[in-house]
Tab-separated table of C-alpha atoms in Angstrom:
chain	number	residue	atom	x	y	z
A	1	UNK	CA	4.345	-24.478	-10.636
A	2	UNK	CA	7.388	-22.314	-11.243
A	3	UNK	CA	7.893	-18.565	-10.977
A	4	UNK	CA	6.866	-16.768	-14.136
A	5	UNK	CA	8.895	-13.905	-15.563
A	6	UNK	CA	6.232	-11.227	-16.079
A	7	UNK	CA	6.515	-8.914	-19.055
A	8	UNK	CA	4.072	-6.376	-17.631
A	9	UNK	CA	2.461	-5.332	-14.371
A	10	UNK	CA	-0.319	-7.554	-13.096
A	11	UNK	CA	-4.034	-6.814	-13.205
A	12	UNK	CA	-6.568	-8.024	-10.656
A	13	UNK	CA	-7.760	-10.501	-13.271
A	14	UNK	CA	-4.217	-11.902	-13.486
A	15	UNK	CA	-4.010	-12.334	-9.725
A	16	UNK	CA	-7.486	-13.864	-9.446
A	17	UNK	CA	-7.056	-16.193	-12.411
A	18	UNK	CA	-8.651	-19.544	-11.519
A	19	UNK	CA	-10.716	-18.092	-8.670
A	20	UNK	CA	-14.258	-19.533	-8.468
A	21	UNK	CA	-16.557	-17.161	-6.554
A	22	UNK	CA	-19.034	-20.003	-5.929
A	23	UNK	CA	-16.516	-22.438	-4.431
A	24	UNK	CA	-15.824	-22.444	-0.685
A	25	UNK	CA	-12.169	-23.091	-1.522
A	26	UNK	CA	-12.078	-20.567	-4.357
A	27	UNK	CA	-9.173	-18.592	-2.904
A	28	UNK	CA	-6.982	-21.712	-2.913
A	29	UNK	CA	-7.309	-21.982	-6.692
A	30	UNK	CA	-6.524	-18.344	-7.483
A	31	UNK	CA	-3.180	-17.916	-9.273
A	32	UNK	CA	-2.096	-15.379	-6.653
A	33	UNK	CA	-2.564	-17.894	-3.837
A	34	UNK	CA	-0.899	-20.701	-5.785
A	35	UNK	CA	2.213	-18.559	-6.142
A	36	UNK	CA	2.085	-18.017	-2.375
A	37	UNK	CA	2.001	-21.786	-1.855
A	38	UNK	CA	5.095	-22.113	-4.044
A	39	UNK	CA	6.753	-19.321	-2.085
A	40	UNK	CA	6.096	-21.148	1.204
A	41	UNK	CA	7.333	-24.467	-0.201
A	42	UNK	CA	10.539	-22.741	-1.327
A	43	UNK	CA	11.309	-21.508	2.179
A	44	UNK	CA	9.213	-18.302	2.286
A	45	UNK	CA	11.468	-15.389	3.311
A	46	UNK	CA	14.435	-17.761	3.671
A	47	UNK	CA	14.726	-19.352	0.201
A	48	UNK	CA	15.969	-22.923	0.332
A	49	UNK	CA	18.433	-22.834	-2.572
A	50	UNK	CA	20.460	-20.457	-4.713
A	51	UNK	CA	18.396	-21.519	-7.722
A	52	UNK	CA	15.190	-20.398	-5.983
A	53	UNK	CA	16.797	-17.085	-5.075
A	54	UNK	CA	17.773	-16.520	-8.710
A	55	UNK	CA	14.273	-17.272	-9.970
A	56	UNK	CA	12.690	-14.968	-7.412
A	57	UNK	CA	15.204	-12.232	-8.196
A	58	UNK	CA	14.425	-12.625	-11.895
A	59	UNK	CA	10.727	-12.209	-11.237
A	60	UNK	CA	11.240	-9.067	-9.167
A	61	UNK	CA	13.665	-7.595	-11.703
A	62	UNK	CA	11.033	-8.028	-14.428
A	63	UNK	CA	8.360	-6.414	-12.262
A	64	UNK	CA	10.681	-3.492	-11.517
A	65	UNK	CA	11.254	-2.975	-15.236
A	66	UNK	CA	7.526	-3.236	-15.974
A	67	UNK	CA	6.905	-0.608	-13.305
A	68	UNK	CA	9.528	1.679	-14.860
A	69	UNK	CA	7.807	1.390	-18.247
A	70	UNK	CA	4.385	2.023	-16.712
A	71	UNK	CA	5.592	5.162	-14.942
A	72	UNK	CA	7.315	6.336	-18.126
A	73	UNK	CA	4.001	6.104	-19.988
A	74	UNK	CA	1.922	7.786	-17.284
A	75	UNK	CA	4.430	10.160	-15.542
A	76	UNK	CA	2.043	10.361	-12.580
A	77	UNK	CA	2.031	12.500	-9.490
A	78	UNK	CA	2.265	9.487	-7.202
A	79	UNK	CA	0.873	9.838	-3.681
A	80	UNK	CA	1.365	6.958	-1.301
A	81	UNK	CA	-1.399	6.073	1.140
A	82	UNK	CA	-0.050	3.748	3.808
A	83	UNK	CA	-2.108	2.140	6.557
A	84	UNK	CA	-3.014	-1.013	8.392
A	85	UNK	CA	-4.581	-4.162	6.975
A	86	UNK	CA	-6.883	-4.599	9.981
A	87	UNK	CA	-9.092	-1.564	9.306
A	88	UNK	CA	-12.676	-2.785	9.009
A	89	UNK	CA	-14.735	-1.835	5.989
A	90	UNK	CA	-17.536	-0.894	8.397
A	91	UNK	CA	-15.485	1.639	10.375
A	92	UNK	CA	-15.920	5.353	9.611
A	93	UNK	CA	-12.141	5.605	9.117
A	94	UNK	CA	-12.385	3.277	6.094
A	95	UNK	CA	-14.847	5.606	4.355
A	96	UNK	CA	-12.732	8.613	5.350
A	97	UNK	CA	-9.600	7.147	3.724
A	98	UNK	CA	-11.615	6.219	0.627
A	99	UNK	CA	-13.028	9.743	0.400
A	100	UNK	CA	-9.563	11.291	0.678
A	101	UNK	CA	-8.180	9.028	-2.060
A	102	UNK	CA	-11.158	9.849	-4.248
A	103	UNK	CA	-10.575	13.584	-3.763
A	104	UNK	CA	-6.836	13.343	-4.453
A	105	UNK	CA	-7.431	11.265	-7.587
A	106	UNK	CA	-9.895	13.859	-8.837
A	107	UNK	CA	-7.196	16.489	-8.197
A	108	UNK	CA	-4.862	14.695	-10.624
A	109	UNK	CA	-2.809	12.496	-8.284
A	110	UNK	CA	-2.311	8.763	-8.690
A	111	UNK	CA	-2.715	6.648	-5.556
A	112	UNK	CA	-0.170	3.968	-4.681
A	113	UNK	CA	-0.497	1.597	-1.698
A	114	UNK	CA	0.808	-1.712	-0.433
A	115	UNK	CA	-2.083	-3.380	-2.246
A	116	UNK	CA	-3.547	-5.236	0.718
A	117	UNK	CA	-6.793	-5.043	2.699
A	118	UNK	CA	-7.869	-2.426	5.239
A	119	UNK	CA	-6.704	1.139	4.715
A	120	UNK	CA	-4.870	0.114	1.538
A	121	UNK	CA	-8.049	-1.248	-0.024
A	122	UNK	CA	-9.990	1.843	1.072
A	123	UNK	CA	-7.537	4.042	-0.829
A	124	UNK	CA	-8.044	2.063	-4.038
A	125	UNK	CA	-11.812	2.105	-3.591
A	126	UNK	CA	-11.636	5.891	-3.499
A	127	UNK	CA	-9.420	6.036	-6.577
A	128	UNK	CA	-11.709	3.627	-8.429
A	129	UNK	CA	-14.762	5.813	-7.813
A	130	UNK	CA	-13.088	9.141	-8.619
A	131	UNK	CA	-15.444	11.025	-10.904
A	132	UNK	CA	-18.278	8.571	-10.271
A	133	UNK	CA	-21.663	9.557	-8.885
A	134	UNK	CA	-21.742	9.949	-5.123
A	135	UNK	CA	-24.593	7.446	-5.011
A	136	UNK	CA	-22.464	4.759	-6.647
A	137	UNK	CA	-19.565	5.464	-4.281
A	138	UNK	CA	-21.859	5.266	-1.245
A	139	UNK	CA	-23.490	2.095	-2.514
A	140	UNK	CA	-20.079	0.472	-3.055
A	141	UNK	CA	-19.073	1.273	0.532
A	142	UNK	CA	-22.364	-0.207	1.743
A	143	UNK	CA	-21.760	-3.405	-0.233
A	144	UNK	CA	-18.248	-3.704	1.170
A	145	UNK	CA	-19.555	-3.164	4.688
A	146	UNK	CA	-21.611	-6.357	4.445
A	147	UNK	CA	-18.325	-8.293	4.757
A	148	UNK	CA	-16.428	-5.866	6.979
A	149	UNK	CA	-13.502	-7.878	8.316
A	150	UNK	CA	-10.961	-9.953	6.482
A	151	UNK	CA	-10.959	-13.274	8.375
A	152	UNK	CA	-7.888	-14.566	10.167
A	153	UNK	CA	-6.039	-16.514	7.488
A	154	UNK	CA	-2.997	-17.838	9.343
A	155	UNK	CA	-1.600	-21.351	8.904
A	156	UNK	CA	-3.541	-22.066	5.695
A	157	UNK	CA	-0.529	-23.596	3.963
A	158	UNK	CA	1.763	-26.387	5.132
A	159	UNK	CA	5.538	-26.071	4.909
A	160	UNK	CA	5.570	-28.070	1.664
A	161	UNK	CA	3.027	-25.743	0.028
A	162	UNK	CA	-0.018	-27.910	0.579
A	163	UNK	CA	-3.416	-26.742	1.812
A	164	UNK	CA	-3.618	-27.291	5.562
A	165	UNK	CA	-6.667	-29.346	6.583
A	166	UNK	CA	-9.424	-27.944	8.765
A	167	UNK	CA	-9.483	-24.403	7.360
A	168	UNK	CA	-12.480	-24.638	5.052
A	169	UNK	CA	-14.395	-22.051	7.074
A	170	UNK	CA	-11.587	-19.487	6.765
A	171	UNK	CA	-11.358	-20.064	3.014
A	172	UNK	CA	-15.118	-19.612	2.707
A	173	UNK	CA	-14.990	-16.418	4.785
A	174	UNK	CA	-12.237	-15.128	2.482
A	175	UNK	CA	-14.397	-15.976	-0.543
A	176	UNK	CA	-17.257	-13.861	0.797
A	177	UNK	CA	-14.828	-11.017	1.543
A	178	UNK	CA	-13.476	-11.116	-2.034
A	179	UNK	CA	-16.943	-11.438	-3.545
A	180	UNK	CA	-18.144	-8.325	-1.711
A	181	UNK	CA	-15.276	-6.406	-3.299
A	182	UNK	CA	-16.067	-7.774	-6.741
A	183	UNK	CA	-19.742	-6.858	-6.299
A	184	UNK	CA	-18.846	-3.324	-5.171
A	185	UNK	CA	-16.493	-2.924	-8.124
A	186	UNK	CA	-19.384	-3.508	-10.546
A	187	UNK	CA	-20.635	-0.007	-9.719
A	188	UNK	CA	-17.352	1.622	-10.746
A	189	UNK	CA	-16.949	3.607	-13.971
A	190	UNK	CA	-16.236	1.487	-17.040
A	191	UNK	CA	-12.749	3.010	-17.178
A	192	UNK	CA	-11.711	3.755	-13.585
A	193	UNK	CA	-8.868	6.089	-12.727
A	194	UNK	CA	-5.434	4.514	-12.569
A	195	UNK	CA	-4.057	3.396	-9.225
A	196	UNK	CA	-1.087	1.240	-8.321
A	197	UNK	CA	-0.865	-1.563	-5.762
A	198	UNK	CA	2.551	-2.789	-4.627
A	199	UNK	CA	1.900	-5.969	-2.614
A	200	UNK	CA	4.209	-8.844	-1.686
A	201	UNK	CA	3.923	-12.591	-1.388
A	202	UNK	CA	5.438	-12.326	2.091
A	203	UNK	CA	1.826	-11.603	3.100
A	204	UNK	CA	0.371	-13.864	0.440
A	205	UNK	CA	-2.187	-15.478	2.716
A	206	UNK	CA	-4.140	-12.201	2.525
A	207	UNK	CA	-6.032	-11.647	-0.734
A	208	UNK	CA	-4.823	-8.650	-2.695
A	209	UNK	CA	-7.513	-5.998	-3.010
A	210	UNK	CA	-9.076	-6.156	-6.511
A	211	UNK	CA	-9.589	-2.384	-6.836
A	212	UNK	CA	-6.229	-1.207	-8.201
A	213	UNK	CA	-5.816	-1.023	-11.961
A	214	UNK	CA	-2.149	-2.129	-11.860
A	215	UNK	CA	-0.092	-4.264	-9.477
A	216	UNK	CA	3.661	-4.438	-9.038
A	217	UNK	CA	3.659	-7.548	-6.860
A	218	UNK	CA	7.061	-8.499	-5.498
A	219	UNK	CA	8.420	-11.603	-3.855
A	220	UNK	CA	10.989	-9.772	-1.732
A	221	UNK	CA	9.303	-7.466	0.769
A	222	UNK	CA	12.433	-5.333	1.139
A	223	UNK	CA	12.254	-4.377	-2.550
A	224	UNK	CA	8.536	-3.781	-2.255
A	225	UNK	CA	8.963	-1.411	0.702
A	226	UNK	CA	11.725	0.547	-1.020
A	227	UNK	CA	9.576	0.773	-4.156
A	228	UNK	CA	6.650	2.147	-2.170
A	229	UNK	CA	8.626	4.838	-0.388
A	230	UNK	CA	10.873	5.979	-3.242
A	231	UNK	CA	8.106	6.151	-5.846
A	232	UNK	CA	5.633	8.077	-3.676
A	233	UNK	CA	7.400	11.230	-4.808
A	234	UNK	CA	4.515	13.668	-4.418
A	235	UNK	CA	4.079	12.729	-0.765
A	236	UNK	CA	2.840	10.030	1.591
A	237	UNK	CA	-0.348	9.948	3.628
A	238	UNK	CA	-0.308	7.746	6.719
A	239	UNK	CA	-3.683	6.361	7.729
A	240	UNK	CA	-3.764	4.561	11.029
A	241	UNK	CA	-1.745	1.379	11.088
A	242	UNK	CA	0.583	-0.838	13.051
A	243	UNK	CA	4.043	-2.353	12.548
A	244	UNK	CA	4.220	-2.166	8.759
A	245	UNK	CA	2.974	1.410	8.678
A	246	UNK	CA	5.441	2.405	11.390
A	247	UNK	CA	8.268	0.938	9.324
A	248	UNK	CA	7.187	3.075	6.385
A	249	UNK	CA	6.900	6.200	8.554
A	250	UNK	CA	10.479	5.925	9.719
A	251	UNK	CA	11.903	4.810	6.374
A	252	UNK	CA	10.305	7.930	4.911
A	253	UNK	CA	11.617	10.036	7.804
A	254	UNK	CA	15.134	8.665	7.262
A	255	UNK	CA	15.102	9.754	3.624
A	256	UNK	CA	13.753	13.164	4.569
A	257	UNK	CA	16.504	13.597	7.152
A	258	UNK	CA	19.133	13.496	4.404
A	259	UNK	CA	17.620	15.142	1.323
A	260	UNK	CA	19.779	18.059	0.138
A	261	UNK	CA	17.254	20.856	0.661
A	262	UNK	CA	13.745	21.689	1.846
A	263	UNK	CA	12.503	21.686	-1.746
A	264	UNK	CA	13.308	17.978	-1.988
A	265	UNK	CA	11.673	17.111	1.352
A	266	UNK	CA	8.711	14.816	0.624
A	267	UNK	CA	5.474	15.721	2.441
A	268	UNK	CA	4.516	13.455	5.329
A	269	UNK	CA	0.783	13.645	6.059
A	270	UNK	CA	-0.521	11.875	9.154
A	271	UNK	CA	-4.177	11.310	8.462
A	272	UNK	CA	-5.012	11.754	12.098
A	273	UNK	CA	-8.456	10.210	12.446
A	274	UNK	CA	-9.409	10.424	16.156
A	275	UNK	CA	-5.919	11.909	16.756
A	276	UNK	CA	-4.523	8.409	16.247
A	277	UNK	CA	-0.975	9.616	15.575
A	278	UNK	CA	-1.046	12.166	18.412
A	279	UNK	CA	-2.221	10.047	21.353
A	280	UNK	CA	-0.812	6.973	23.049
A	281	UNK	CA	-2.942	3.867	23.461
A	282	UNK	CA	-4.916	3.501	26.676
A	283	UNK	CA	-5.482	0.282	28.610
A	284	UNK	CA	-8.173	-1.079	30.909
A	285	UNK	CA	-7.701	-2.474	34.402
A	286	UNK	CA	-6.678	-5.859	32.958
A	287	UNK	CA	-3.954	-4.317	30.836
A	288	UNK	CA	-5.870	-4.827	27.584
A	289	UNK	CA	-5.955	-1.980	25.045
A	290	UNK	CA	-9.225	-0.050	24.943
A	291	UNK	CA	-10.571	-0.478	21.365
A	292	UNK	CA	-11.419	3.194	20.970
A	293	UNK	CA	-8.036	4.320	22.349
A	294	UNK	CA	-5.510	2.543	20.121
A	295	UNK	CA	-3.328	5.500	19.287
A	296	UNK	CA	0.384	5.488	18.403
A	297	UNK	CA	1.860	8.843	19.369
A	298	UNK	CA	4.542	9.776	16.845
A	299	UNK	CA	4.036	13.498	16.405
A	300	UNK	CA	6.716	14.702	18.813
A	301	UNK	CA	9.147	11.943	17.806
A	302	UNK	CA	8.885	12.663	14.073
A	303	UNK	CA	9.088	16.430	14.492
A	304	UNK	CA	12.035	16.242	16.897
A	305	UNK	CA	13.899	13.807	14.654
A	306	UNK	CA	13.467	15.980	11.575
A	307	UNK	CA	14.186	19.242	13.378
A	308	UNK	CA	17.416	17.789	14.737
A	309	UNK	CA	18.499	16.456	11.331
A	310	UNK	CA	17.444	19.544	9.337
A	311	UNK	CA	19.347	22.156	11.327
A	312	UNK	CA	19.490	24.735	8.517
A	313	UNK	CA	16.000	24.365	7.024
A	314	UNK	CA	14.008	22.539	9.689
A	315	UNK	CA	11.174	25.068	9.812
A	316	UNK	CA	10.620	24.902	6.036
A	317	UNK	CA	10.681	21.095	6.080
A	318	UNK	CA	8.277	20.822	9.008
A	319	UNK	CA	5.730	22.842	7.048
A	320	UNK	CA	5.373	19.676	4.954
A	321	UNK	CA	4.637	17.508	8.004
A	322	UNK	CA	0.922	17.687	8.796
A	323	UNK	CA	-1.428	15.964	11.215
A	324	UNK	CA	-4.838	16.525	9.677
A	325	UNK	CA	-7.924	15.026	8.023
A	326	UNK	CA	-8.642	18.152	5.968
A	327	UNK	CA	-8.605	16.949	2.357
A	328	UNK	CA	-8.105	20.420	0.909
A	329	UNK	CA	-5.155	21.123	3.209
A	330	UNK	CA	-3.611	17.790	2.251
A	331	UNK	CA	-4.159	18.440	-1.443
A	332	UNK	CA	-2.605	21.902	-1.187
A	333	UNK	CA	0.549	20.565	0.523
A	334	UNK	CA	0.940	17.785	-2.030
A	335	UNK	CA	0.294	20.135	-4.943
A	336	UNK	CA	3.032	22.518	-3.856
A	337	UNK	CA	5.516	19.642	-3.916
A	338	UNK	CA	4.265	17.963	-7.091
A	339	UNK	CA	6.480	19.999	-9.441
A	340	UNK	CA	9.762	18.781	-7.945
A	341	UNK	CA	8.228	15.317	-7.584
A	342	UNK	CA	7.466	15.113	-11.305
A	343	UNK	CA	10.887	16.494	-12.176
A	344	UNK	CA	12.628	13.846	-10.084
A	345	UNK	CA	10.450	11.113	-11.547
A	346	UNK	CA	11.251	12.153	-15.104
A	347	UNK	CA	14.985	12.282	-14.368
A	348	UNK	CA	14.835	8.808	-12.806
A	349	UNK	CA	12.890	7.321	-15.714
A	350	UNK	CA	15.273	8.933	-18.215
A	351	UNK	CA	18.194	7.125	-16.522
A	352	UNK	CA	19.639	10.394	-15.240
A	353	UNK	CA	19.897	9.514	-11.534
A	354	UNK	CA	22.556	12.128	-10.840
A	355	UNK	CA	19.888	14.785	-11.445
A	356	UNK	CA	17.442	13.270	-8.936
A	357	UNK	CA	17.712	15.251	-5.724
A	358	UNK	CA	17.171	12.187	-3.511
A	359	UNK	CA	19.360	9.679	-5.353
A	360	UNK	CA	22.455	10.375	-3.291
A	361	UNK	CA	21.556	11.353	0.239
A	362	UNK	CA	23.998	13.311	2.343
A	363	UNK	CA	24.526	11.808	5.789
A	364	UNK	CA	26.870	14.580	6.865
């Protein structure tokens, strides 16, 4: 197959096209996974030829334009929810993230995530069930919890894009994981609230969550990450995560270091379940991390970095940095910033970048 030039954002039906929920190898036949196989055959994150690079760039340019048109139509108050892909559907933190996203969606925000499993999926589950009966939301979480963990899906594809032998069990586990999501989604309102997933084929071995209404799926992860951070204009919530989430934390912090004023500072909310972002990990006698003590302490680092960079308005900026699981507090912080967020979004979509307060960052 070749790379298509999309004319619009993807839907979950687009990504799952060809998927057979009754086939053990159903994931392998989904359009989304077939593009991943092509991506691997073409050199993955090191494209083999200039022609491949041009085709991939063309795809991502079209997706970027489709995203611009989508945002122009909706002019949303976009709130990013970032977090790790390893979060189990059965963990209390999954339901907590889903509940927060549900609350924020009901408050008029649109959720945007990296589109993957774990905390990202939980956010879209919450957005999907905004306005739905509590019983349906609870039942959906219960259905998802029957297949709690995305299986390890490494080495499924050979370097030439073929299906690696001996992985039938992993494909079948992935099928059950996807099917649980599709079953849970049947309880959603007929017209669920809008939410946006921004995944990448760099992690194409992982199925994209089917709960978002729109997907801006990119080939280049660098473009995807920049899209996530720059478009989450109303603020970003950080659920617990690992390397990818940490990258987003500090990319966001870098931008906030150089915005022109406190008004333009984008809220950074550390959704501190079990004080995850305020405590370092602990280890047992063998040097292995204790499962219940897997914290990543960033609170002092983030605050010190921003206070040092924002010498004139540090106190006002740090009011927008919160470590909390209080949904109302989070909503209040985001709401106070949403006016400037919408203004910047409208300027950007109207091709007036000079009026966007974060378009040209001062590194003085």
